[in-house]
PDB file of C-alpha atoms in Angstrom:
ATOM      1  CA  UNK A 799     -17.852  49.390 -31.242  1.00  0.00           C
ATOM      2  CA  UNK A 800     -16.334  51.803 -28.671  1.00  0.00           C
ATOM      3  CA  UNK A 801     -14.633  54.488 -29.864  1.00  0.00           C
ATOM      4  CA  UNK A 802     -11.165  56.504 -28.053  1.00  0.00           C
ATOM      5  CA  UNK A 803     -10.376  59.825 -29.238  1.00  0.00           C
ATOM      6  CA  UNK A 804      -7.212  59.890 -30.736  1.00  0.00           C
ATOM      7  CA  UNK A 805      -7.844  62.874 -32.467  1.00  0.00           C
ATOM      8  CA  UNK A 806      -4.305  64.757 -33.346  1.00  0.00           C
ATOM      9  CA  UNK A 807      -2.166  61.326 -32.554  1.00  0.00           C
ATOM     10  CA  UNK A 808      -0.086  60.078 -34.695  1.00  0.00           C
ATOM     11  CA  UNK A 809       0.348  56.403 -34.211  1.00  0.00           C
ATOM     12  CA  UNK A 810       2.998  54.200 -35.809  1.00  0.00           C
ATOM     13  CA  UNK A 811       2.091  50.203 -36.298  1.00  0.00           C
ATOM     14  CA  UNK A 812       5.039  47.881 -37.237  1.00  0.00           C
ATOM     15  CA  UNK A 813       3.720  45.256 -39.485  1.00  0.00           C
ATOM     16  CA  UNK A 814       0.742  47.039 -40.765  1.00  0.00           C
ATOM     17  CA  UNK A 815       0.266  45.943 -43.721  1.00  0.00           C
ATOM     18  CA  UNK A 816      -1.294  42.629 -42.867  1.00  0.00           C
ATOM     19  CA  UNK A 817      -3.255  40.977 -39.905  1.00  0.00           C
ATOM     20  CA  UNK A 818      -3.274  41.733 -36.270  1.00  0.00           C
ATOM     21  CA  UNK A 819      -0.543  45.265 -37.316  1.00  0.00           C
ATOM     22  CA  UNK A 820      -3.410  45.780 -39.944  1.00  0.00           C
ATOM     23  CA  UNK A 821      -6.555  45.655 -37.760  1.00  0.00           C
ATOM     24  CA  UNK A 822      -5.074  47.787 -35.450  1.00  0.00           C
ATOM     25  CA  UNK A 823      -4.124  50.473 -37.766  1.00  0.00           C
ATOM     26  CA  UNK A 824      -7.841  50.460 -39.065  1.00  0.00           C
ATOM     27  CA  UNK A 825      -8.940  50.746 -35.236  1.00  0.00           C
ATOM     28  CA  UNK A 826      -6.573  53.516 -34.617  1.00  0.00           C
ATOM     29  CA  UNK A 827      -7.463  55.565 -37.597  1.00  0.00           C
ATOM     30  CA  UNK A 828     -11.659  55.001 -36.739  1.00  0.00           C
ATOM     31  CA  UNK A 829     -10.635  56.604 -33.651  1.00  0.00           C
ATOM     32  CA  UNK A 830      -9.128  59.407 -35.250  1.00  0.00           C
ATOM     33  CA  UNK A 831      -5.216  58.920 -35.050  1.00  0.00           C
ATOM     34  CA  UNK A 832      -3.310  59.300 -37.897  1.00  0.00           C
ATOM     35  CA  UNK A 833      -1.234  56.608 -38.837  1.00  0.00           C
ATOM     36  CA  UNK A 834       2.210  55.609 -40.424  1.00  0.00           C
ATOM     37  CA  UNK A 835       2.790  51.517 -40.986  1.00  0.00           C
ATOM     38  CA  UNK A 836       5.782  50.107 -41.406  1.00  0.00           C
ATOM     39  CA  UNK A 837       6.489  46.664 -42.830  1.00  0.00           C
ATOM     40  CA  UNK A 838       9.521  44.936 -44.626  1.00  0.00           C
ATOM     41  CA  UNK A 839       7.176  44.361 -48.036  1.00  0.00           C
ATOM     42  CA  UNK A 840       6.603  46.914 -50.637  1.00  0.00           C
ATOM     43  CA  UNK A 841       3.722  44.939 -51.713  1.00  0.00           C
ATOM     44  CA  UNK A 842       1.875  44.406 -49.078  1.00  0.00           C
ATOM     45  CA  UNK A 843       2.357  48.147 -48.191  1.00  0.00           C
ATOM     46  CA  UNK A 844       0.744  49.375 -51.504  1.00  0.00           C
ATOM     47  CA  UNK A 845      -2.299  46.985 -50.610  1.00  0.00           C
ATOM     48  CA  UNK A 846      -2.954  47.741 -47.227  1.00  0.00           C
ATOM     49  CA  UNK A 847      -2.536  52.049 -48.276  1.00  0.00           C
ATOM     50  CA  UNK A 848      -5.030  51.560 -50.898  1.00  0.00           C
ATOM     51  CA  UNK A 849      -7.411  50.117 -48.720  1.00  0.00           C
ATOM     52  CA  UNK A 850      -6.993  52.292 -45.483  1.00  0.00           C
ATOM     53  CA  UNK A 851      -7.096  55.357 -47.515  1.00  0.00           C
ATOM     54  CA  UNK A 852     -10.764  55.157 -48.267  1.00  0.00           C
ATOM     55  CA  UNK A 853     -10.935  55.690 -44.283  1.00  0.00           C
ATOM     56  CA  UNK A 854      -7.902  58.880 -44.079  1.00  0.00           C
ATOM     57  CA  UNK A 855      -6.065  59.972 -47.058  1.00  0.00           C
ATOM     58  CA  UNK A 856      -3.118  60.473 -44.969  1.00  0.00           C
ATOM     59  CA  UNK A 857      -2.148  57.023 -44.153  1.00  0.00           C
ATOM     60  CA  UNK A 858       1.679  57.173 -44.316  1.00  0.00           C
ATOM     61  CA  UNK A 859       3.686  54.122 -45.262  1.00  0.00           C
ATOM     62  CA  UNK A 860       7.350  53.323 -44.421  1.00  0.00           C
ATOM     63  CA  UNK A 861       9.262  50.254 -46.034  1.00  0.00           C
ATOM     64  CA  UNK A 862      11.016  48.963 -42.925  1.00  0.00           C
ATOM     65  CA  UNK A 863      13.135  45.923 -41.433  1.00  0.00           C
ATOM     66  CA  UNK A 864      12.717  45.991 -37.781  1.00  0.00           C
ATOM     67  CA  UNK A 865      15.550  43.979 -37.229  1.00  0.00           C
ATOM     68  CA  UNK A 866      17.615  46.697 -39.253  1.00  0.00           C
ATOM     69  CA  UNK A 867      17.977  49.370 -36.834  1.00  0.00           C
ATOM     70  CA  UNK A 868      19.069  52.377 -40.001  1.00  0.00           C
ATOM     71  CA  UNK A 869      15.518  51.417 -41.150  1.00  0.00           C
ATOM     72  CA  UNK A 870      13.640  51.829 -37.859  1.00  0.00           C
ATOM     73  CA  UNK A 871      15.749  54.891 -36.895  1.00  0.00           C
ATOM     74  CA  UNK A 872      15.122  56.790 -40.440  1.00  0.00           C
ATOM     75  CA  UNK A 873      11.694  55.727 -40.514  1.00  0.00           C
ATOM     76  CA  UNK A 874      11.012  57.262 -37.335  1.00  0.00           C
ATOM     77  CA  UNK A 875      12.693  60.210 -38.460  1.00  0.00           C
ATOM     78  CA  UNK A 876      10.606  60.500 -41.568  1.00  0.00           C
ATOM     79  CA  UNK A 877       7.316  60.402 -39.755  1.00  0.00           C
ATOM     80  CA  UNK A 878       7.859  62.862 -37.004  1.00  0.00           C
ATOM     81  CA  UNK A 879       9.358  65.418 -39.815  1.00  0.00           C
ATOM     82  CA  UNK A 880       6.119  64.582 -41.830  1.00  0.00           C
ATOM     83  CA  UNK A 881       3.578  64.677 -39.026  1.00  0.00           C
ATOM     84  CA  UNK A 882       5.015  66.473 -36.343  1.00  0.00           C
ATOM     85  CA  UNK A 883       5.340  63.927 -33.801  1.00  0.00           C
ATOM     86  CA  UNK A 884       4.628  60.391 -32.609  1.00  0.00           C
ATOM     87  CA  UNK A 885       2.617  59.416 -30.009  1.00  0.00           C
ATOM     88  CA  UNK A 886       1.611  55.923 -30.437  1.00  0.00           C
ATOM     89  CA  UNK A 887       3.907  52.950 -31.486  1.00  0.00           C
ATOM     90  CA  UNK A 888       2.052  49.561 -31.937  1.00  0.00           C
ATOM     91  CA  UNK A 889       4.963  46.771 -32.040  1.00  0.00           C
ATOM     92  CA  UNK A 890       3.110  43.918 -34.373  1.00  0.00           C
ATOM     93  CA  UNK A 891       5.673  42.960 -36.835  1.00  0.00           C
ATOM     94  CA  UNK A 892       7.222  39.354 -36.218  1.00  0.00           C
ATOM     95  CA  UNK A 893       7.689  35.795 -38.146  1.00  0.00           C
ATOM     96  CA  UNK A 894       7.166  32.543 -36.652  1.00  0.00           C
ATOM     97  CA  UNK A 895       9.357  29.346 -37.439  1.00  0.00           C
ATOM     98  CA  UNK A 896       9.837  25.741 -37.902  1.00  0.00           C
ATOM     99  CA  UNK A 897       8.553  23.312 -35.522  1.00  0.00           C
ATOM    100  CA  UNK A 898      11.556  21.189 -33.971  1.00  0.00           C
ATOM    101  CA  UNK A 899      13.035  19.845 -31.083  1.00  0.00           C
ATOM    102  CA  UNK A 900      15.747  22.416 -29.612  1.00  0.00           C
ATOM    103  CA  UNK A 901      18.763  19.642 -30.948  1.00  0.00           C
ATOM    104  CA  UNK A 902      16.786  20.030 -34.438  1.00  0.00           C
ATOM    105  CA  UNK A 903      15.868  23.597 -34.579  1.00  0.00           C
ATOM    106  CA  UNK A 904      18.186  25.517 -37.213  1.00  0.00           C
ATOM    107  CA  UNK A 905      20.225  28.473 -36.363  1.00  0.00           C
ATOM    108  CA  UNK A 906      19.246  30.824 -39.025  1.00  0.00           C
ATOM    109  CA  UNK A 907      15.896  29.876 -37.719  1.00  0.00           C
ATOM    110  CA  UNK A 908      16.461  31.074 -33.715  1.00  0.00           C
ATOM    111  CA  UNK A 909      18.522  34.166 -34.857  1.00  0.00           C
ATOM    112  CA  UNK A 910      15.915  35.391 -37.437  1.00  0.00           C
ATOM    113  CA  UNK A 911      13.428  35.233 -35.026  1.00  0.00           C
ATOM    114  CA  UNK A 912      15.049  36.459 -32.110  1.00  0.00           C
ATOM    115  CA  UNK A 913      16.048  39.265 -34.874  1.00  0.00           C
ATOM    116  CA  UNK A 914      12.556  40.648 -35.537  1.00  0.00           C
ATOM    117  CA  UNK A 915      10.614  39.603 -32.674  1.00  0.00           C
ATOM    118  CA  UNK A 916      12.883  40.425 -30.192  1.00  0.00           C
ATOM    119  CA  UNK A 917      15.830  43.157 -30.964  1.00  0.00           C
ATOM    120  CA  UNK A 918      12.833  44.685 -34.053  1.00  0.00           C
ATOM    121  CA  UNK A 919      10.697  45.524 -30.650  1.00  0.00           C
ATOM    122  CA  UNK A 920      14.037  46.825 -28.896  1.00  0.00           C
ATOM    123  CA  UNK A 921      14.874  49.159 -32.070  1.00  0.00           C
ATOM    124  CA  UNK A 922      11.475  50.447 -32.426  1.00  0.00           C
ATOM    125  CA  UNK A 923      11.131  51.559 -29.228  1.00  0.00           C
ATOM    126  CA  UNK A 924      14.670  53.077 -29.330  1.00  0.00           C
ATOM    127  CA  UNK A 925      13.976  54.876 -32.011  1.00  0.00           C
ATOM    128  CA  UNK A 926      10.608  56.224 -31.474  1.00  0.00           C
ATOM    129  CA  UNK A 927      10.876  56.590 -27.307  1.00  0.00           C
ATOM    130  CA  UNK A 928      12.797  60.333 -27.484  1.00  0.00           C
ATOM    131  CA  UNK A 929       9.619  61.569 -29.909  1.00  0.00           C
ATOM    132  CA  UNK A 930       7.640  60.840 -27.476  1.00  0.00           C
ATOM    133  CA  UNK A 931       9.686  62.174 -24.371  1.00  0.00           C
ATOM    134  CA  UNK A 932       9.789  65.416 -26.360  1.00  0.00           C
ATOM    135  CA  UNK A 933       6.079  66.228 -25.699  1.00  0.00           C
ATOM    136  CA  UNK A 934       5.654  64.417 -21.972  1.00  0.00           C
ATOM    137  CA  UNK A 935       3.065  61.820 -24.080  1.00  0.00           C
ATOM    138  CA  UNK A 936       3.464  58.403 -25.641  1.00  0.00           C
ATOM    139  CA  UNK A 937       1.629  54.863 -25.549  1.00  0.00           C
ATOM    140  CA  UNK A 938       3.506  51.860 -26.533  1.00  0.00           C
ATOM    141  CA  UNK A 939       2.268  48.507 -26.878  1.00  0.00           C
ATOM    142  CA  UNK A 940       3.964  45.466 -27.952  1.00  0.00           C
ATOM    143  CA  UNK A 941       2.349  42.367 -29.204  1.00  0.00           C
ATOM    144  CA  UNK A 942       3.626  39.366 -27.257  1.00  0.00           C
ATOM    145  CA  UNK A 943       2.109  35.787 -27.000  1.00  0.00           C
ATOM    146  CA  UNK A 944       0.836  32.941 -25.182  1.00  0.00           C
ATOM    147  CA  UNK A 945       3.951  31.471 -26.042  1.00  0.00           C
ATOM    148  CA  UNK A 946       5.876  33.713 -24.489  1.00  0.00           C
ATOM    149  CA  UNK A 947       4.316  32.916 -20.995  1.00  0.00           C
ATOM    150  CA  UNK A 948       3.885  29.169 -21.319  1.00  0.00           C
ATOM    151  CA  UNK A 949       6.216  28.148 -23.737  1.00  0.00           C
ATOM    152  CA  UNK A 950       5.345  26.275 -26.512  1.00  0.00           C
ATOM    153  CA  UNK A 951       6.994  22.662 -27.585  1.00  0.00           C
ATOM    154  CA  UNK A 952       8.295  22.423 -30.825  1.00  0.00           C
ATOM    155  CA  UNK A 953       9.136  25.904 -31.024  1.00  0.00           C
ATOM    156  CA  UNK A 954      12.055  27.389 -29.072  1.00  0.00           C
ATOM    157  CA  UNK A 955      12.461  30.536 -31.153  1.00  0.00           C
ATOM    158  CA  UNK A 956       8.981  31.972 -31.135  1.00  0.00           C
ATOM    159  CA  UNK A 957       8.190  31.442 -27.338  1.00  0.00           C
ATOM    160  CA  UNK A 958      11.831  32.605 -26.514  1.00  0.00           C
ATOM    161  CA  UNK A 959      11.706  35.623 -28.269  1.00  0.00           C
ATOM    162  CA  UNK A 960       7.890  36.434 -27.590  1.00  0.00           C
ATOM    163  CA  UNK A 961       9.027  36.302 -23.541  1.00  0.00           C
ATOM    164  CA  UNK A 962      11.703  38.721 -24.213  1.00  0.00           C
ATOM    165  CA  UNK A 963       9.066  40.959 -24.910  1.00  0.00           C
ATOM    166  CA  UNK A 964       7.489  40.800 -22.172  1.00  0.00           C
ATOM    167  CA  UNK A 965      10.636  41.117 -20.258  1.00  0.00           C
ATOM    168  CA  UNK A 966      11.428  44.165 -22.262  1.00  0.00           C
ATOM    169  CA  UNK A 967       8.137  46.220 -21.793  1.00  0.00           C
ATOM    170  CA  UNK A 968       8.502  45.254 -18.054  1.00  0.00           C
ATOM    171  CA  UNK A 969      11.326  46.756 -17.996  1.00  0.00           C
ATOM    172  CA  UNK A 970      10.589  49.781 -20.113  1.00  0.00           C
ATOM    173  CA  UNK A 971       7.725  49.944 -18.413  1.00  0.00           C
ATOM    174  CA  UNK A 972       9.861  50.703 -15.456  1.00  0.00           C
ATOM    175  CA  UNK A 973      12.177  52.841 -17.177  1.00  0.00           C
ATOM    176  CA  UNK A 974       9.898  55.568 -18.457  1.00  0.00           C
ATOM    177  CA  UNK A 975       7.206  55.419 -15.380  1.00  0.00           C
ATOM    178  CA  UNK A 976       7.146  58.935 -14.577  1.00  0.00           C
ATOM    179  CA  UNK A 977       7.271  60.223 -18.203  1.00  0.00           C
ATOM    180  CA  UNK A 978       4.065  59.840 -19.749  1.00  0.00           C
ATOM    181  CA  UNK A 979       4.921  57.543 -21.993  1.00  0.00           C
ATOM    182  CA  UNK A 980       3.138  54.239 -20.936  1.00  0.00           C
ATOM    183  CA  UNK A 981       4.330  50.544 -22.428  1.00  0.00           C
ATOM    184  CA  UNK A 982       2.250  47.557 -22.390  1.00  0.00           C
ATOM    185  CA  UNK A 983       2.056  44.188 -23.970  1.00  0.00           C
ATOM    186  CA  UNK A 984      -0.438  42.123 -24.890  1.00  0.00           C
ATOM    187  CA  UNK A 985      -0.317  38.010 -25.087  1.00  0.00           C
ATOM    188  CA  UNK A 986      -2.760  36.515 -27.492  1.00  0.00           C
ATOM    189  CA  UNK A 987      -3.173  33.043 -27.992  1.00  0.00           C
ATOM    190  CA  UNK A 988      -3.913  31.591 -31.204  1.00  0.00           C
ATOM    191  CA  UNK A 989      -5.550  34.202 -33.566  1.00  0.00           C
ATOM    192  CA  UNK A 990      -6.648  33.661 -36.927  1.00  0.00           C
ATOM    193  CA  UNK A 991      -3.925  35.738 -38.802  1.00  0.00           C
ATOM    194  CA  UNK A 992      -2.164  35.091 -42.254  1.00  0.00           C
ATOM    195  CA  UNK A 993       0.698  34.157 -40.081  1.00  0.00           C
ATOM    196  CA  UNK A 994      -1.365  31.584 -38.000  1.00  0.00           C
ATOM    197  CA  UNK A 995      -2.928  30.025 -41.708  1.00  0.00           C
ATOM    198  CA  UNK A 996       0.773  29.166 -42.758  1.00  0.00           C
ATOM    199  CA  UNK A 997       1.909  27.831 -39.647  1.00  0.00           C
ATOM    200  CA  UNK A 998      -1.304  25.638 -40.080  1.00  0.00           C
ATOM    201  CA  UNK A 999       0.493  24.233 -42.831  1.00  0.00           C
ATOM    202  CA  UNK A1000       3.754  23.346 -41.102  1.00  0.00           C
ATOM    203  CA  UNK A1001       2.510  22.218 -37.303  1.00  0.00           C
ATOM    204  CA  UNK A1002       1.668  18.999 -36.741  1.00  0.00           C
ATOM    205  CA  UNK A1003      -1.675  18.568 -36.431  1.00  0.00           C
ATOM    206  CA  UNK A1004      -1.344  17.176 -32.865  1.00  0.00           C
ATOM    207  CA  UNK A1005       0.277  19.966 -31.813  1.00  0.00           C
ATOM    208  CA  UNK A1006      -2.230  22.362 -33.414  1.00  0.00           C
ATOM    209  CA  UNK A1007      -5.001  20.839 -31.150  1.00  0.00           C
ATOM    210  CA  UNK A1008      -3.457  20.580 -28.201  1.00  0.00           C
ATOM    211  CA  UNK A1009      -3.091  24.230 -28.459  1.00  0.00           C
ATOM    212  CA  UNK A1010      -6.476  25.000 -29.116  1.00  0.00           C
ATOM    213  CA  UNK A1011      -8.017  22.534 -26.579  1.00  0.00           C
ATOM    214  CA  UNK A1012      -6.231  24.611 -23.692  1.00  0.00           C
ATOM    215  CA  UNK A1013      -8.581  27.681 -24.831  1.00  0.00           C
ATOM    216  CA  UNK A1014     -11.653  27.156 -22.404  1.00  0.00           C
ATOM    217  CA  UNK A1015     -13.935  29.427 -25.342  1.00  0.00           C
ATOM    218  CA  UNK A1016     -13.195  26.820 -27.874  1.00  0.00           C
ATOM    219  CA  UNK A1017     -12.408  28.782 -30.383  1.00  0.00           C
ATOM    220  CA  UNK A1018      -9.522  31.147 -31.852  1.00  0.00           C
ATOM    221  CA  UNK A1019      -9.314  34.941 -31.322  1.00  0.00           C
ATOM    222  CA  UNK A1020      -9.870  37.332 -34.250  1.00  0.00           C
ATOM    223  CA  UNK A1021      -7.435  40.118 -35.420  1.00  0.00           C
ATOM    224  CA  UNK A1022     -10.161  42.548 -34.481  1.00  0.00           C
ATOM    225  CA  UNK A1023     -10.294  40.998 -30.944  1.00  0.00           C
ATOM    226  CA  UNK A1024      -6.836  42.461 -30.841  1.00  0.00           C
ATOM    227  CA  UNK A1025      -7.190  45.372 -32.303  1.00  0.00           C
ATOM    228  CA  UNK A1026      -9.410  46.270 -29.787  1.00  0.00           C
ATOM    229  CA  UNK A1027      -7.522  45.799 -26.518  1.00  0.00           C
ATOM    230  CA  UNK A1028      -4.538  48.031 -28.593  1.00  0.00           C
ATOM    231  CA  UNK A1029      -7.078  50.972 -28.855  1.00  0.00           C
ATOM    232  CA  UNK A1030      -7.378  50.912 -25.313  1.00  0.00           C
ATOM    233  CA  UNK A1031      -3.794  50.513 -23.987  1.00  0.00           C
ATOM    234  CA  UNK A1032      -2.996  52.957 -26.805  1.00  0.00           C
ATOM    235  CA  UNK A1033      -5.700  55.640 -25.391  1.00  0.00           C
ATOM    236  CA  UNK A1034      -5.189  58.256 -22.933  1.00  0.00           C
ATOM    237  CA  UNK A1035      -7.910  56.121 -20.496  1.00  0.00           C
ATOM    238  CA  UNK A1036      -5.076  53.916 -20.113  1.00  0.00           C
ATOM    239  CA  UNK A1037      -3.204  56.140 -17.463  1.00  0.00           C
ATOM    240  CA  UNK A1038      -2.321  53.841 -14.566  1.00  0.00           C
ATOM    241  CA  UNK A1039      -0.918  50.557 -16.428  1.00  0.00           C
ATOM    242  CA  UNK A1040       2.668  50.262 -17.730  1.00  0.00           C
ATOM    243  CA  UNK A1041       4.639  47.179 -17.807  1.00  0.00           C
ATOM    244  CA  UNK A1042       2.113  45.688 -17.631  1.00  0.00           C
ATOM    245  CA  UNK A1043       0.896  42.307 -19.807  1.00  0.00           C
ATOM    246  CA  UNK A1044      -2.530  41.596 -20.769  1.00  0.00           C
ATOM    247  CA  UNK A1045      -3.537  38.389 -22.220  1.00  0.00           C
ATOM    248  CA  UNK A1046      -6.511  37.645 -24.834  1.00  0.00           C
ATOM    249  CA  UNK A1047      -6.520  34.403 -24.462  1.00  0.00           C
ATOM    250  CA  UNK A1048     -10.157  32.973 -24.559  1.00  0.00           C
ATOM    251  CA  UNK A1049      -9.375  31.780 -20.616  1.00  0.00           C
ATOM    252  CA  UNK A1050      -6.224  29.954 -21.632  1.00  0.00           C
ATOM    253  CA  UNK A1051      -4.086  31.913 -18.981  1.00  0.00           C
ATOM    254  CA  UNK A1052      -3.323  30.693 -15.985  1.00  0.00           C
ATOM    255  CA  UNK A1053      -1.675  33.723 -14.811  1.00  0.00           C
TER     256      UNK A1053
END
């Protein structure tokens, strides 16, 4: 494995409690960042602390709804008063949804999605973006997806709000250019997450390998895949990208 130094950065990862938020966390803290992860279950947080503790004793944990922006805003607060600063903020948490036509597709459905995906990105980055200006330093990278480029049938929520993010961090990207604080995004296609299991057992199985056929490696990506591209954009050897997107998509993409 290669290693970054990210000794003395402090590196927040929004649902980090489980998969692709929870590889990354590990990555960051083998590369010597200490870390805070937020996520919107207590339980999963207690389970993911025990086990990253073996690795740094000061793994910080912060019970968090993105979507709620009090939550993201005092959780913010809380690590910078406990740490010092923040200079990494890994956007992972989101949900996916039912698979329906768009005259199907429930409403509670597209706004919850939207919610956490979307605006949970938006209020993270609010939140964390003036820690960062404070000390001229910050790496942000948000955790897109295929769908967001391509768009995905059969589900209007996810690939809607998965393109907003890359519209966002384009934008921020833009925005904070001449800062030092750096956001990316990264567009996966299918990984093999917890997330990715249960929507295995709600897609229709057509759909499922249609998906995967359009992945010229034959195979799905690995949480640790991802993990490893975050380290990177996360590092101070990424110095010339921002707003930028970078897919990990076994040769799916197109563009």
């Amino acid at each position: 494995m290669n290693t970054y130094d990210l000794s003395g950065r402090v590196a927040v990862v929004t649902g980090g409690a489980n998969g692709i938020g929870f590889h990354a966390a590990r990555r960051l803290l083998d590369s010597g960042a200490r870390v805070s992860l937020w996520d919107c279950s207590a339980e999963r947080l207690g389970e993911a602390a025990k086990a990253l503790r073996s690795l740094d004793s000061t793994v910080d944990v912060q019970l968090a709804d993105v979507s709620a922006y009090q939550d993201v805003d005092g959780a913010a607060s809380r690590v910078c008063s406990a740490f010092g600063r923040i200079d990494i903020l890994v956007n992972c948490a989101g949900i996916s949804g039912p698979f329906a036509r768009c005259d199907e597709y429930p409403l509670e459905a597209w706004n919850r999605q939207l919610a956490v995906n979307l605006t949970g990105v938006f209020h993270s980055c609010r939140a964390v973006i003036p820690y960062m200006l404070r000390h001229g330093y910050g790496r942000i990278v948000n955790l897109s997806s295929m769908s967001g480029k391509e768009g995905n049938p059969m589900s209007s929520g996810y690939s809607a709000s998965k393109a907003g993010v890359i519209a966002l961090t384009k934008t921020l990207g833009k925005e904070y250019a001449t800062t030092g604080v750096l956001i990316n995004c990264i567009t996966p296609a299918l990984i093999d997450t917890p997330m990715h299991q249960a929507s295995l057992k709600r897609m229709p199985a057509k759909l499922m390998k249609s998906l995967k056929a359009k992945i010229p490696m034959n195979r799905i990506g690995q949480p640790d895949e991802v993990a490893n591209m975050i380290a990177w954009l996360a590092s101070e050897d990424c110095s010339f990208s921002t707003g930028a997107t970078f897919d990990l998509s076994g040769g799916r993409a197109t563009y």
